[in-house]
PDB file of C-alpha atoms in Angstrom:
ATOM      1  CA  MET A   1      -0.015   0.013   0.000  1.00  0.00           C
ATOM      2  CA  GLY A   2       1.052   3.587  -0.576  1.00  0.00           C
ATOM      3  CA  TRP A   3       2.887   2.966  -3.857  1.00  0.00           C
ATOM      4  CA  GLU A   4       0.818   5.696  -5.507  1.00  0.00           C
ATOM      5  CA  GLN A   5       1.994   8.331  -3.034  1.00  0.00           C
ATOM      6  CA  PRO A   6       4.961  10.603  -3.992  1.00  0.00           C
ATOM      7  CA  GLU A   7       6.957   9.819  -0.824  1.00  0.00           C
ATOM      8  CA  TYR A   8       6.808   6.045  -1.416  1.00  0.00           C
ATOM      9  CA  ASP A   9      10.273   4.359  -1.403  1.00  0.00           C
ATOM     10  CA  VAL A  10      10.837   2.491  -4.676  1.00  0.00           C
ATOM     11  CA  GLU A  11      14.377   1.354  -3.979  1.00  0.00           C
ATOM     12  CA  SER A  12      13.186  -2.250  -3.552  1.00  0.00           C
ATOM     13  CA  TRP A  13      11.551  -2.330  -6.949  1.00  0.00           C
ATOM     14  CA  LYS A  14      13.235  -4.298  -9.680  1.00  0.00           C
ATOM     15  CA  ASN A  15      14.422  -2.584 -12.852  1.00  0.00           C
ATOM     16  CA  ALA A  16      12.325  -2.863 -15.995  1.00  0.00           C
ATOM     17  CA  GLU A  17      13.271  -5.547 -18.492  1.00  0.00           C
ATOM     18  CA  VAL A  18      13.152  -5.456 -22.289  1.00  0.00           C
ATOM     19  CA  ILE A  19      10.358  -7.683 -23.599  1.00  0.00           C
ATOM     20  CA  GLY A  20      10.556  -6.861 -27.291  1.00  0.00           C
ATOM     21  CA  ARG A  21      11.204  -4.094 -29.838  1.00  0.00           C
ATOM     22  CA  GLY A  22       8.708  -1.342 -30.371  1.00  0.00           C
ATOM     23  CA  SER A  23       7.232  -1.067 -33.853  1.00  0.00           C
ATOM     24  CA  PRO A  24       6.021   2.149 -35.535  1.00  0.00           C
ATOM     25  CA  ARG A  25       2.799   2.480 -37.537  1.00  0.00           C
ATOM     26  CA  GLY A  26       2.969   0.789 -40.924  1.00  0.00           C
ATOM     27  CA  THR A  27       4.836  -2.281 -39.621  1.00  0.00           C
ATOM     28  CA  LYS A  28       2.917  -5.515 -39.432  1.00  0.00           C
ATOM     29  CA  TRP A  29       2.297  -6.176 -35.770  1.00  0.00           C
ATOM     30  CA  ARG A  30       2.784  -9.736 -34.521  1.00  0.00           C
ATOM     31  CA  ARG A  31       2.412 -11.315 -31.064  1.00  0.00           C
ATOM     32  CA  SER A  32       6.020 -10.632 -30.196  1.00  0.00           C
ATOM     33  CA  VAL A  33       6.084  -7.023 -31.456  1.00  0.00           C
ATOM     34  CA  TRP A  34       4.776  -4.026 -29.545  1.00  0.00           C
ATOM     35  CA  GLY A  35       3.226  -1.174 -31.554  1.00  0.00           C
ATOM     36  CA  LEU A  36       4.232   2.262 -30.433  1.00  0.00           C
ATOM     37  CA  ILE A  37       2.305   5.203 -31.892  1.00  0.00           C
ATOM     38  CA  PRO A  38       1.275   8.624 -30.541  1.00  0.00           C
ATOM     39  CA  ARG A  39      -2.110   8.550 -28.801  1.00  0.00           C
ATOM     40  CA  ASN A  40      -4.729  10.223 -31.064  1.00  0.00           C
ATOM     41  CA  ILE A  41      -7.794   9.933 -28.811  1.00  0.00           C
ATOM     42  CA  PRO A  42      -8.493  11.423 -25.363  1.00  0.00           C
ATOM     43  CA  MET A  43      -8.148   9.483 -22.172  1.00  0.00           C
ATOM     44  CA  MET A  44     -11.178   7.423 -21.097  1.00  0.00           C
ATOM     45  CA  GLU A  45     -13.861   8.953 -18.896  1.00  0.00           C
ATOM     46  CA  GLU A  46     -13.814   7.733 -15.262  1.00  0.00           C
ATOM     47  CA  ARG A  47     -16.441   8.532 -12.607  1.00  0.00           C
ATOM     48  CA  GLU A  48     -17.879   6.865  -9.559  1.00  0.00           C
ATOM     49  CA  GLU A  49     -21.166   5.025  -9.873  1.00  0.00           C
ATOM     50  CA  ARG A  50     -23.159   3.160  -7.283  1.00  0.00           C
ATOM     51  CA  LEU A  51     -25.022  -0.136  -7.546  1.00  0.00           C
ATOM     52  CA  ASN A  52     -28.793   0.274  -7.374  1.00  0.00           C
ATOM     53  CA  LYS A  53     -29.980  -2.515  -5.077  1.00  0.00           C
ATOM     54  CA  ILE A  54     -29.441  -5.900  -3.522  1.00  0.00           C
ATOM     55  CA  VAL A  55     -31.660  -8.483  -5.153  1.00  0.00           C
ATOM     56  CA  LYS A  56     -30.661 -11.694  -3.396  1.00  0.00           C
ATOM     57  CA  GLN A  57     -28.560 -12.791  -0.420  1.00  0.00           C
ATOM     58  CA  GLU A  58     -27.707 -15.989   1.384  1.00  0.00           C
ATOM     59  CA  GLY A  59     -26.153 -16.410   4.820  1.00  0.00           C
ATOM     60  CA  ILE A  60     -26.437 -12.676   5.644  1.00  0.00           C
ATOM     61  CA  ASN A  61     -29.023  -9.933   5.801  1.00  0.00           C
ATOM     62  CA  ILE A  62     -27.871  -6.410   4.841  1.00  0.00           C
ATOM     63  CA  SER A  63     -29.932  -3.431   3.679  1.00  0.00           C
ATOM     64  CA  ASN A  64     -29.612  -1.364   0.488  1.00  0.00           C
ATOM     65  CA  ASP A  65     -28.192   1.416   2.689  1.00  0.00           C
ATOM     66  CA  PHE A  66     -24.839  -0.377   2.350  1.00  0.00           C
ATOM     67  CA  LEU A  67     -24.730   0.599  -1.306  1.00  0.00           C
ATOM     68  CA  LYS A  68     -24.708   4.335  -0.416  1.00  0.00           C
ATOM     69  CA  GLY A  69     -21.451   3.958   1.495  1.00  0.00           C
ATOM     70  CA  GLY A  70     -20.847   4.395   5.222  1.00  0.00           C
ATOM     71  CA  LYS A  71     -22.851   1.286   6.213  1.00  0.00           C
ATOM     72  CA  PRO A  72     -20.316  -1.567   6.492  1.00  0.00           C
ATOM     73  CA  PHE A  73     -21.234  -5.193   7.189  1.00  0.00           C
ATOM     74  CA  THR A  74     -19.225  -7.992   8.758  1.00  0.00           C
ATOM     75  CA  VAL A  75     -18.965 -11.646   7.792  1.00  0.00           C
ATOM     76  CA  ALA A  76     -18.160 -13.903  10.777  1.00  0.00           C
ATOM     77  CA  SER A  77     -15.103 -16.176  10.816  1.00  0.00           C
ATOM     78  CA  ASN A  78     -15.357 -19.605   9.202  1.00  0.00           C
ATOM     79  CA  SER A  79     -18.513 -18.775   7.276  1.00  0.00           C
ATOM     80  CA  SER A  80     -19.749 -18.136   3.724  1.00  0.00           C
ATOM     81  CA  VAL A  81     -22.212 -15.623   2.282  1.00  0.00           C
ATOM     82  CA  LYS A  82     -23.537 -14.786  -1.176  1.00  0.00           C
ATOM     83  CA  ILE A  83     -24.988 -11.494  -2.336  1.00  0.00           C
ATOM     84  CA  ILE A  84     -26.296 -10.458  -5.800  1.00  0.00           C
ATOM     85  CA  PHE A  85     -26.193  -6.756  -6.617  1.00  0.00           C
ATOM     86  CA  ASP A  86     -28.094  -5.084  -9.474  1.00  0.00           C
ATOM     87  CA  ARG A  87     -26.844  -1.972 -11.271  1.00  0.00           C
ATOM     88  CA  GLY A  88     -30.235  -1.608 -13.033  1.00  0.00           C
ATOM     89  CA  HIS A  89     -28.652  -1.595 -16.490  1.00  0.00           C
ATOM     90  CA  LEU A  90     -25.480  -2.746 -18.221  1.00  0.00           C
ATOM     91  CA  THR A  91     -22.296  -0.804 -17.416  1.00  0.00           C
ATOM     92  CA  THR A  92     -18.530  -0.905 -17.920  1.00  0.00           C
ATOM     93  CA  ALA A  93     -16.678  -0.112 -14.716  1.00  0.00           C
ATOM     94  CA  TYR A  94     -13.830  -0.966 -12.407  1.00  0.00           C
ATOM     95  CA  PRO A  95     -15.424  -2.625  -9.336  1.00  0.00           C
ATOM     96  CA  GLU A  96     -13.830  -1.451  -6.109  1.00  0.00           C
ATOM     97  CA  ILE A  97     -14.239  -3.176  -2.726  1.00  0.00           C
ATOM     98  CA  ILE A  98     -12.835  -1.876   0.581  1.00  0.00           C
ATOM     99  CA  ILE A  99     -12.402  -4.254   3.548  1.00  0.00           C
ATOM    100  CA  ASP A 100     -10.981  -4.492   7.048  1.00  0.00           C
ATOM    101  CA  GLY A 101      -9.200  -7.601   8.404  1.00  0.00           C
ATOM    102  CA  GLY A 102     -10.207 -11.086   7.374  1.00  0.00           C
ATOM    103  CA  LYS A 103      -6.872 -12.715   6.815  1.00  0.00           C
ATOM    104  CA  ASN A 104      -7.088 -15.314   4.022  1.00  0.00           C
ATOM    105  CA  ALA A 105     -10.722 -14.511   3.370  1.00  0.00           C
ATOM    106  CA  GLU A 106     -11.690 -15.281  -0.246  1.00  0.00           C
ATOM    107  CA  ILE A 107     -13.851 -12.712  -2.017  1.00  0.00           C
ATOM    108  CA  LYS A 108     -15.189 -13.782  -5.425  1.00  0.00           C
ATOM    109  CA  LEU A 109     -16.875 -11.255  -7.735  1.00  0.00           C
ATOM    110  CA  LYS A 110     -18.854 -12.670 -10.675  1.00  0.00           C
ATOM    111  CA  TYR A 111     -20.198 -10.482 -13.495  1.00  0.00           C
ATOM    112  CA  ALA A 112     -23.214 -10.997 -15.736  1.00  0.00           C
ATOM    113  CA  GLU A 113     -25.449  -9.234 -18.197  1.00  0.00           C
ATOM    114  CA  ALA A 114     -28.365 -11.352 -17.026  1.00  0.00           C
ATOM    115  CA  LEU A 115     -28.992 -14.625 -15.274  1.00  0.00           C
ATOM    116  CA  TRP A 116     -29.756 -17.769 -17.259  1.00  0.00           C
ATOM    117  CA  ILE A 117     -32.796 -20.035 -17.345  1.00  0.00           C
ATOM    118  CA  ASP A 118     -30.759 -22.704 -19.114  1.00  0.00           C
ATOM    119  CA  ASN A 119     -27.724 -22.822 -21.344  1.00  0.00           C
ATOM    120  CA  THR A 120     -29.433 -21.070 -24.207  1.00  0.00           C
ATOM    121  CA  ASN A 121     -32.125 -18.782 -22.695  1.00  0.00           C
ATOM    122  CA  LYS A 122     -31.871 -15.714 -20.488  1.00  0.00           C
ATOM    123  CA  GLY A 123     -35.542 -14.732 -20.653  1.00  0.00           C
ATOM    124  CA  ASN A 124     -36.556 -11.435 -19.041  1.00  0.00           C
ATOM    125  CA  ARG A 125     -33.359  -9.806 -17.817  1.00  0.00           C
ATOM    126  CA  ASN A 126     -35.133  -8.104 -14.940  1.00  0.00           C
ATOM    127  CA  VAL A 127     -36.063 -11.480 -13.465  1.00  0.00           C
ATOM    128  CA  ILE A 128     -33.502 -13.475 -11.398  1.00  0.00           C
ATOM    129  CA  GLU A 129     -35.679 -15.997  -9.504  1.00  0.00           C
ATOM    130  CA  GLY A 130     -35.275 -19.587 -10.669  1.00  0.00           C
ATOM    131  CA  LYS A 131     -32.207 -18.694 -12.758  1.00  0.00           C
ATOM    132  CA  LYS A 132     -28.506 -19.483 -12.428  1.00  0.00           C
ATOM    133  CA  PHE A 133     -25.686 -16.971 -12.295  1.00  0.00           C
ATOM    134  CA  VAL A 134     -23.094 -17.651 -15.046  1.00  0.00           C
ATOM    135  CA  GLY A 135     -20.190 -15.256 -15.746  1.00  0.00           C
ATOM    136  CA  TYR A 136     -16.489 -14.585 -15.527  1.00  0.00           C
ATOM    137  CA  TYR A 137     -15.098 -13.652 -12.173  1.00  0.00           C
ATOM    138  CA  ASP A 138     -12.261 -12.208 -10.010  1.00  0.00           C
ATOM    139  CA  ILE A 139     -10.999 -13.744  -6.787  1.00  0.00           C
ATOM    140  CA  PHE A 140      -9.338 -11.586  -4.126  1.00  0.00           C
ATOM    141  CA  ILE A 141      -7.586 -13.095  -1.108  1.00  0.00           C
ATOM    142  CA  SER A 142      -7.383 -10.744   1.893  1.00  0.00           C
ATOM    143  CA  ASP A 143      -3.946 -10.402   3.495  1.00  0.00           C
ATOM    144  CA  GLY A 144      -5.553  -9.260   6.706  1.00  0.00           C
ATOM    145  CA  GLY A 145      -2.728  -6.776   7.143  1.00  0.00           C
ATOM    146  CA  GLY A 146      -4.727  -3.680   8.004  1.00  0.00           C
ATOM    147  CA  ASP A 147      -7.794  -1.583   7.549  1.00  0.00           C
ATOM    148  CA  ASN A 148      -9.178  -0.003   4.360  1.00  0.00           C
ATOM    149  CA  ARG A 149      -7.662  -2.560   2.029  1.00  0.00           C
ATOM    150  CA  GLU A 150      -8.901  -1.719  -1.460  1.00  0.00           C
ATOM    151  CA  TYR A 151      -9.140  -4.317  -4.225  1.00  0.00           C
ATOM    152  CA  SER A 152      -9.915  -3.631  -7.868  1.00  0.00           C
ATOM    153  CA  PRO A 153      -9.060  -5.504 -11.059  1.00  0.00           C
ATOM    154  CA  LEU A 154      -6.487  -4.060 -13.472  1.00  0.00           C
ATOM    155  CA  TYR A 155      -9.040  -3.968 -16.295  1.00  0.00           C
ATOM    156  CA  TRP A 156     -12.668  -2.830 -16.175  1.00  0.00           C
ATOM    157  CA  ARG A 157     -15.558  -5.285 -16.163  1.00  0.00           C
ATOM    158  CA  THR A 158     -18.905  -5.359 -17.876  1.00  0.00           C
ATOM    159  CA  TYR A 159     -21.993  -6.170 -15.767  1.00  0.00           C
ATOM    160  CA  ARG A 160     -25.509  -5.442 -14.773  1.00  0.00           C
ATOM    161  CA  TYR A 161     -25.421  -8.043 -11.974  1.00  0.00           C
ATOM    162  CA  ILE A 162     -22.553  -8.774  -9.656  1.00  0.00           C
ATOM    163  CA  GLN A 163     -22.494 -11.785  -7.345  1.00  0.00           C
ATOM    164  CA  MET A 164     -20.269 -11.400  -4.347  1.00  0.00           C
ATOM    165  CA  GLU A 165     -19.213 -14.613  -2.603  1.00  0.00           C
ATOM    166  CA  ILE A 166     -17.267 -14.277   0.643  1.00  0.00           C
ATOM    167  CA  THR A 167     -15.656 -17.217   2.448  1.00  0.00           C
ATOM    168  CA  THR A 168     -13.822 -16.390   5.675  1.00  0.00           C
ATOM    169  CA  ARG A 169     -11.210 -18.419   7.581  1.00  0.00           C
ATOM    170  CA  ASP A 170     -10.150 -17.807  11.188  1.00  0.00           C
ATOM    171  CA  GLU A 171     -10.871 -14.088  11.135  1.00  0.00           C
ATOM    172  CA  PRO A 172     -14.083 -12.113  10.347  1.00  0.00           C
ATOM    173  CA  VAL A 173     -13.931  -9.631   7.499  1.00  0.00           C
ATOM    174  CA  THR A 174     -15.719  -6.274   7.339  1.00  0.00           C
ATOM    175  CA  VAL A 175     -16.817  -4.955   3.961  1.00  0.00           C
ATOM    176  CA  LYS A 176     -16.781  -1.194   4.264  1.00  0.00           C
ATOM    177  CA  ASP A 177     -17.791  -0.216   0.721  1.00  0.00           C
ATOM    178  CA  PHE A 178     -18.455  -1.615  -2.721  1.00  0.00           C
ATOM    179  CA  LYS A 179     -18.883   0.513  -5.823  1.00  0.00           C
ATOM    180  CA  GLY A 180     -17.822   0.956  -9.448  1.00  0.00           C
ATOM    181  CA  ILE A 181     -15.744   3.451 -11.375  1.00  0.00           C
ATOM    182  CA  PHE A 182     -17.475   3.840 -14.737  1.00  0.00           C
ATOM    183  CA  THR A 183     -15.188   4.071 -17.714  1.00  0.00           C
ATOM    184  CA  ALA A 184     -15.742   4.523 -21.465  1.00  0.00           C
ATOM    185  CA  TYR A 185     -14.686   6.780 -24.354  1.00  0.00           C
ATOM    186  CA  PRO A 186     -15.798  10.294 -23.361  1.00  0.00           C
ATOM    187  CA  LEU A 187     -18.626  10.687 -25.862  1.00  0.00           C
ATOM    188  CA  VAL A 188     -20.998  13.588 -24.980  1.00  0.00           C
ATOM    189  CA  GLU A 189     -24.686  13.515 -25.963  1.00  0.00           C
ATOM    190  CA  ARG A 190     -24.973  16.791 -27.832  1.00  0.00           C
ATOM    191  CA  ALA A 191     -27.859  15.825 -30.040  1.00  0.00           C
ATOM    192  CA  GLY A 192     -31.258  14.903 -28.622  1.00  0.00           C
ATOM    193  CA  PHE A 193     -34.541  13.217 -29.446  1.00  0.00           C
ATOM    194  CA  GLU A 194     -38.040  14.241 -28.378  1.00  0.00           C
ATOM    195  CA  SER A 195     -41.324  12.389 -28.769  1.00  0.00           C
ATOM    196  CA  SER A 196     -44.729  12.177 -27.121  1.00  0.00           C
ATOM    197  CA  ARG A 197     -44.191   8.420 -26.992  1.00  0.00           C
ATOM    198  CA  GLN A 198     -42.199   7.320 -23.977  1.00  0.00           C
ATOM    199  CA  ASP A 199     -41.256   4.000 -25.613  1.00  0.00           C
ATOM    200  CA  LEU A 200     -39.412   5.810 -28.395  1.00  0.00           C
ATOM    201  CA  LYS A 201     -37.561   7.945 -25.810  1.00  0.00           C
ATOM    202  CA  ASP A 202     -36.613   4.749 -23.944  1.00  0.00           C
ATOM    203  CA  ILE A 203     -35.300   3.217 -27.208  1.00  0.00           C
ATOM    204  CA  TRP A 204     -33.155   6.341 -27.731  1.00  0.00           C
ATOM    205  CA  ASP A 205     -31.767   6.069 -24.179  1.00  0.00           C
ATOM    206  CA  VAL A 206     -30.947   2.365 -24.546  1.00  0.00           C
ATOM    207  CA  GLY A 207     -29.344   3.008 -27.915  1.00  0.00           C
ATOM    208  CA  TRP A 208     -27.161   5.857 -26.603  1.00  0.00           C
ATOM    209  CA  ARG A 209     -26.109   3.714 -23.630  1.00  0.00           C
ATOM    210  CA  THR A 210     -25.200   0.919 -26.055  1.00  0.00           C
ATOM    211  CA  ALA A 211     -23.085   3.321 -28.105  1.00  0.00           C
ATOM    212  CA  ARG A 212     -21.283   4.486 -24.998  1.00  0.00           C
ATOM    213  CA  LEU A 213     -20.502   0.994 -23.671  1.00  0.00           C
ATOM    214  CA  CYS A 214     -19.297  -0.157 -27.112  1.00  0.00           C
ATOM    215  CA  ALA A 215     -16.677   2.641 -27.324  1.00  0.00           C
ATOM    216  CA  ASN A 216     -13.503   2.524 -25.288  1.00  0.00           C
ATOM    217  CA  GLU A 217      -9.961   2.660 -26.634  1.00  0.00           C
ATOM    218  CA  THR A 218     -11.579   1.360 -29.831  1.00  0.00           C
ATOM    219  CA  TYR A 219     -15.148   0.643 -30.860  1.00  0.00           C
ATOM    220  CA  PHE A 220     -16.438  -2.742 -29.731  1.00  0.00           C
ATOM    221  CA  ASP A 221     -18.926  -5.178 -31.194  1.00  0.00           C
ATOM    222  CA  CYS A 222     -19.906  -5.809 -27.519  1.00  0.00           C
ATOM    223  CA  PRO A 223     -18.352  -4.923 -24.190  1.00  0.00           C
ATOM    224  CA  TYR A 224     -19.053  -8.209 -22.372  1.00  0.00           C
ATOM    225  CA  TYR A 225     -17.814 -10.840 -24.843  1.00  0.00           C
ATOM    226  CA  GLU A 226     -15.376 -10.288 -27.758  1.00  0.00           C
ATOM    227  CA  GLN A 227     -14.609  -6.591 -27.324  1.00  0.00           C
ATOM    228  CA  LEU A 228     -13.415  -6.490 -30.951  1.00  0.00           C
ATOM    229  CA  GLN A 229     -13.718  -3.672 -33.489  1.00  0.00           C
ATOM    230  CA  TYR A 230     -15.501  -5.058 -36.568  1.00  0.00           C
ATOM    231  CA  VAL A 231     -15.796  -2.792 -39.592  1.00  0.00           C
ATOM    232  CA  GLY A 232     -19.477  -3.590 -40.226  1.00  0.00           C
ATOM    233  CA  ASP A 233     -20.432  -2.522 -36.674  1.00  0.00           C
ATOM    234  CA  THR A 234     -17.924   0.319 -36.570  1.00  0.00           C
ATOM    235  CA  ARG A 235     -19.288   2.177 -39.581  1.00  0.00           C
ATOM    236  CA  ILE A 236     -22.637   2.529 -37.810  1.00  0.00           C
ATOM    237  CA  GLN A 237     -21.009   3.432 -34.510  1.00  0.00           C
ATOM    238  CA  ALA A 238     -18.896   6.081 -36.260  1.00  0.00           C
ATOM    239  CA  LEU A 239     -22.016   7.716 -37.684  1.00  0.00           C
ATOM    240  CA  ILE A 240     -23.623   7.765 -34.188  1.00  0.00           C
ATOM    241  CA  SER A 241     -20.471   9.448 -32.830  1.00  0.00           C
ATOM    242  CA  LEU A 242     -20.604  12.061 -35.555  1.00  0.00           C
ATOM    243  CA  TYR A 243     -24.366  12.724 -35.382  1.00  0.00           C
ATOM    244  CA  VAL A 244     -24.949  12.602 -31.654  1.00  0.00           C
ATOM    245  CA  ALA A 245     -21.592  13.576 -30.102  1.00  0.00           C
ATOM    246  CA  GLY A 246     -19.978  15.518 -32.939  1.00  0.00           C
ATOM    247  CA  ASP A 247     -16.751  13.689 -32.073  1.00  0.00           C
ATOM    248  CA  ASP A 248     -14.626  12.433 -34.971  1.00  0.00           C
ATOM    249  CA  ARG A 249     -11.487  11.494 -33.036  1.00  0.00           C
ATOM    250  CA  ILE A 250     -12.407   7.881 -32.359  1.00  0.00           C
ATOM    251  CA  VAL A 251     -13.821   7.744 -35.939  1.00  0.00           C
ATOM    252  CA  ARG A 252     -10.398   8.676 -37.382  1.00  0.00           C
ATOM    253  CA  ASN A 253      -8.746   6.224 -34.933  1.00  0.00           C
ATOM    254  CA  ALA A 254     -10.864   3.409 -36.390  1.00  0.00           C
ATOM    255  CA  ILE A 255     -10.282   4.411 -40.009  1.00  0.00           C
ATOM    256  CA  GLU A 256      -6.547   4.443 -39.485  1.00  0.00           C
ATOM    257  CA  GLN A 257      -6.484   1.118 -37.596  1.00  0.00           C
ATOM    258  CA  PHE A 258      -8.342  -0.729 -40.340  1.00  0.00           C
ATOM    259  CA  ASP A 259      -5.969   0.822 -42.870  1.00  0.00           C
ATOM    260  CA  ASP A 260      -3.080  -0.573 -40.763  1.00  0.00           C
ATOM    261  CA  SER A 261      -4.641  -4.080 -40.981  1.00  0.00           C
ATOM    262  CA  ARG A 262      -4.335  -4.299 -44.782  1.00  0.00           C
ATOM    263  CA  THR A 263      -2.510  -7.392 -46.142  1.00  0.00           C
ATOM    264  CA  SER A 264      -0.190  -7.512 -49.120  1.00  0.00           C
ATOM    265  CA  GLU A 265      -3.165  -8.628 -51.200  1.00  0.00           C
ATOM    266  CA  GLY A 266      -4.920  -5.348 -50.481  1.00  0.00           C
ATOM    267  CA  ILE A 267      -7.750  -6.568 -48.259  1.00  0.00           C
ATOM    268  CA  THR A 268      -8.299  -5.302 -44.714  1.00  0.00           C
ATOM    269  CA  TYR A 269      -9.013  -7.477 -41.675  1.00  0.00           C
ATOM    270  CA  SER A 270     -12.720  -7.712 -40.838  1.00  0.00           C
ATOM    271  CA  ARG A 271     -11.821  -6.820 -37.213  1.00  0.00           C
ATOM    272  CA  TYR A 272      -8.807  -4.955 -35.870  1.00  0.00           C
ATOM    273  CA  PRO A 273      -6.772  -4.641 -33.694  1.00  0.00           C
ATOM    274  CA  SER A 274      -6.627  -8.445 -33.444  1.00  0.00           C
ATOM    275  CA  ASN A 275      -3.813 -11.010 -33.328  1.00  0.00           C
ATOM    276  CA  ILE A 276      -5.949 -13.510 -35.219  1.00  0.00           C
ATOM    277  CA  PRO A 277      -6.516 -12.666 -38.887  1.00  0.00           C
ATOM    278  CA  GLN A 278     -10.122 -12.772 -40.045  1.00  0.00           C
ATOM    279  CA  PHE A 279     -11.477 -11.691 -43.428  1.00  0.00           C
ATOM    280  CA  ILE A 280     -14.996 -10.766 -44.490  1.00  0.00           C
ATOM    281  CA  PRO A 281     -14.593  -9.310 -47.983  1.00  0.00           C
ATOM    282  CA  THR A 282     -17.638  -7.051 -47.779  1.00  0.00           C
ATOM    283  CA  TYR A 283     -16.231  -5.494 -44.641  1.00  0.00           C
ATOM    284  CA  SER A 284     -13.363  -4.092 -46.660  1.00  0.00           C
ATOM    285  CA  LEU A 285     -16.032  -2.282 -48.673  1.00  0.00           C
ATOM    286  CA  ASP A 286     -17.523  -0.994 -45.401  1.00  0.00           C
ATOM    287  CA  TRP A 287     -14.121   0.483 -44.610  1.00  0.00           C
ATOM    288  CA  ILE A 288     -14.257   2.334 -47.914  1.00  0.00           C
ATOM    289  CA  GLY A 289     -17.727   3.459 -46.849  1.00  0.00           C
ATOM    290  CA  MET A 290     -16.288   4.792 -43.599  1.00  0.00           C
ATOM    291  CA  VAL A 291     -13.772   6.861 -45.481  1.00  0.00           C
ATOM    292  CA  TYR A 292     -16.545   8.132 -47.758  1.00  0.00           C
ATOM    293  CA  ASP A 293     -18.729   9.000 -44.715  1.00  0.00           C
ATOM    294  CA  TYR A 294     -15.897  10.982 -43.207  1.00  0.00           C
ATOM    295  CA  TRP A 295     -15.422  12.877 -46.459  1.00  0.00           C
ATOM    296  CA  GLN A 296     -19.120  13.738 -46.504  1.00  0.00           C
ATOM    297  CA  TYR A 297     -19.345  14.896 -42.859  1.00  0.00           C
ATOM    298  CA  ARG A 298     -15.979  16.595 -42.358  1.00  0.00           C
ATOM    299  CA  ASP A 299     -14.314  19.276 -44.442  1.00  0.00           C
ATOM    300  CA  ASN A 300     -10.912  17.553 -44.406  1.00  0.00           C
ATOM    301  CA  SER A 301     -10.044  16.404 -47.916  1.00  0.00           C
ATOM    302  CA  GLU A 302      -6.312  16.228 -47.189  1.00  0.00           C
ATOM    303  CA  TYR A 303      -6.956  13.680 -44.475  1.00  0.00           C
ATOM    304  CA  VAL A 304      -9.171  11.568 -46.734  1.00  0.00           C
ATOM    305  CA  LYS A 305      -6.601  11.611 -49.594  1.00  0.00           C
ATOM    306  CA  LYS A 306      -4.174   9.654 -47.449  1.00  0.00           C
ATOM    307  CA  PHE A 307      -6.424   6.581 -47.753  1.00  0.00           C
ATOM    308  CA  LEU A 308      -6.896   6.606 -51.502  1.00  0.00           C
ATOM    309  CA  PRO A 309      -4.093   4.062 -52.187  1.00  0.00           C
ATOM    310  CA  GLY A 310      -5.925   1.623 -49.886  1.00  0.00           C
TER     311      GLY A 310
END
């Protein structure tokens, strides 16, 4: 603890080691080569967000006041509890948990878009009863070395529901707070939509949230599963960014990345960045469409001319 503070002593840290040569733009990137290019998009947005409610718990009884902060709960020694939290809608965030004590206590956080009826059917995503929780997870082991231990994964997670499973050993553990730090590309909703029909307004809101969660360092086909930038999806996402946010920086980022993916035969990857080559010929035409869209919506002919050889 304290490594992030300016007075922290780093003398015990090991020196960095060379793991491979950096490669500039225009060089074919392989698994053993690290691409080094200037950043051309802003840093990701980060802000605190709270979970909405507790929807299920086993072995413990805590109120929703815990989710507001300042209402810790304690799990007794040599016991297990399970709690399911609901954000209310899908999000992309760094989960953060703060605990006291509990040496060797295991805290497992599982993440899901929805719970499953069976292996192929989720049903109504608002319903959890009679369903099973399936999702990827993180496991944190408490060192019990002091108070206010904070645990968070190194990469953000996608979830609506989080299942927290705590198993203690010889010491009780106190959970002081649990929240998320939302993160995504900093798109701003500058355009709007108005209608006397609430269902159309709801569709707009869901669509805008989808656009936000599917844009990070690149566009995504989906934030929970592949997290890959496919040209067919990206062309539509780029138009949303232009129309609603008026932001063309991540659009240019995508255009340039797909141009980087071109093989010696002239075709682009269907998705990029990706270590595994995949080709969908019509998606190369969608990339041409993206360049054409940019030419139509931005007065920047010199930028567009760079892509004419491709």
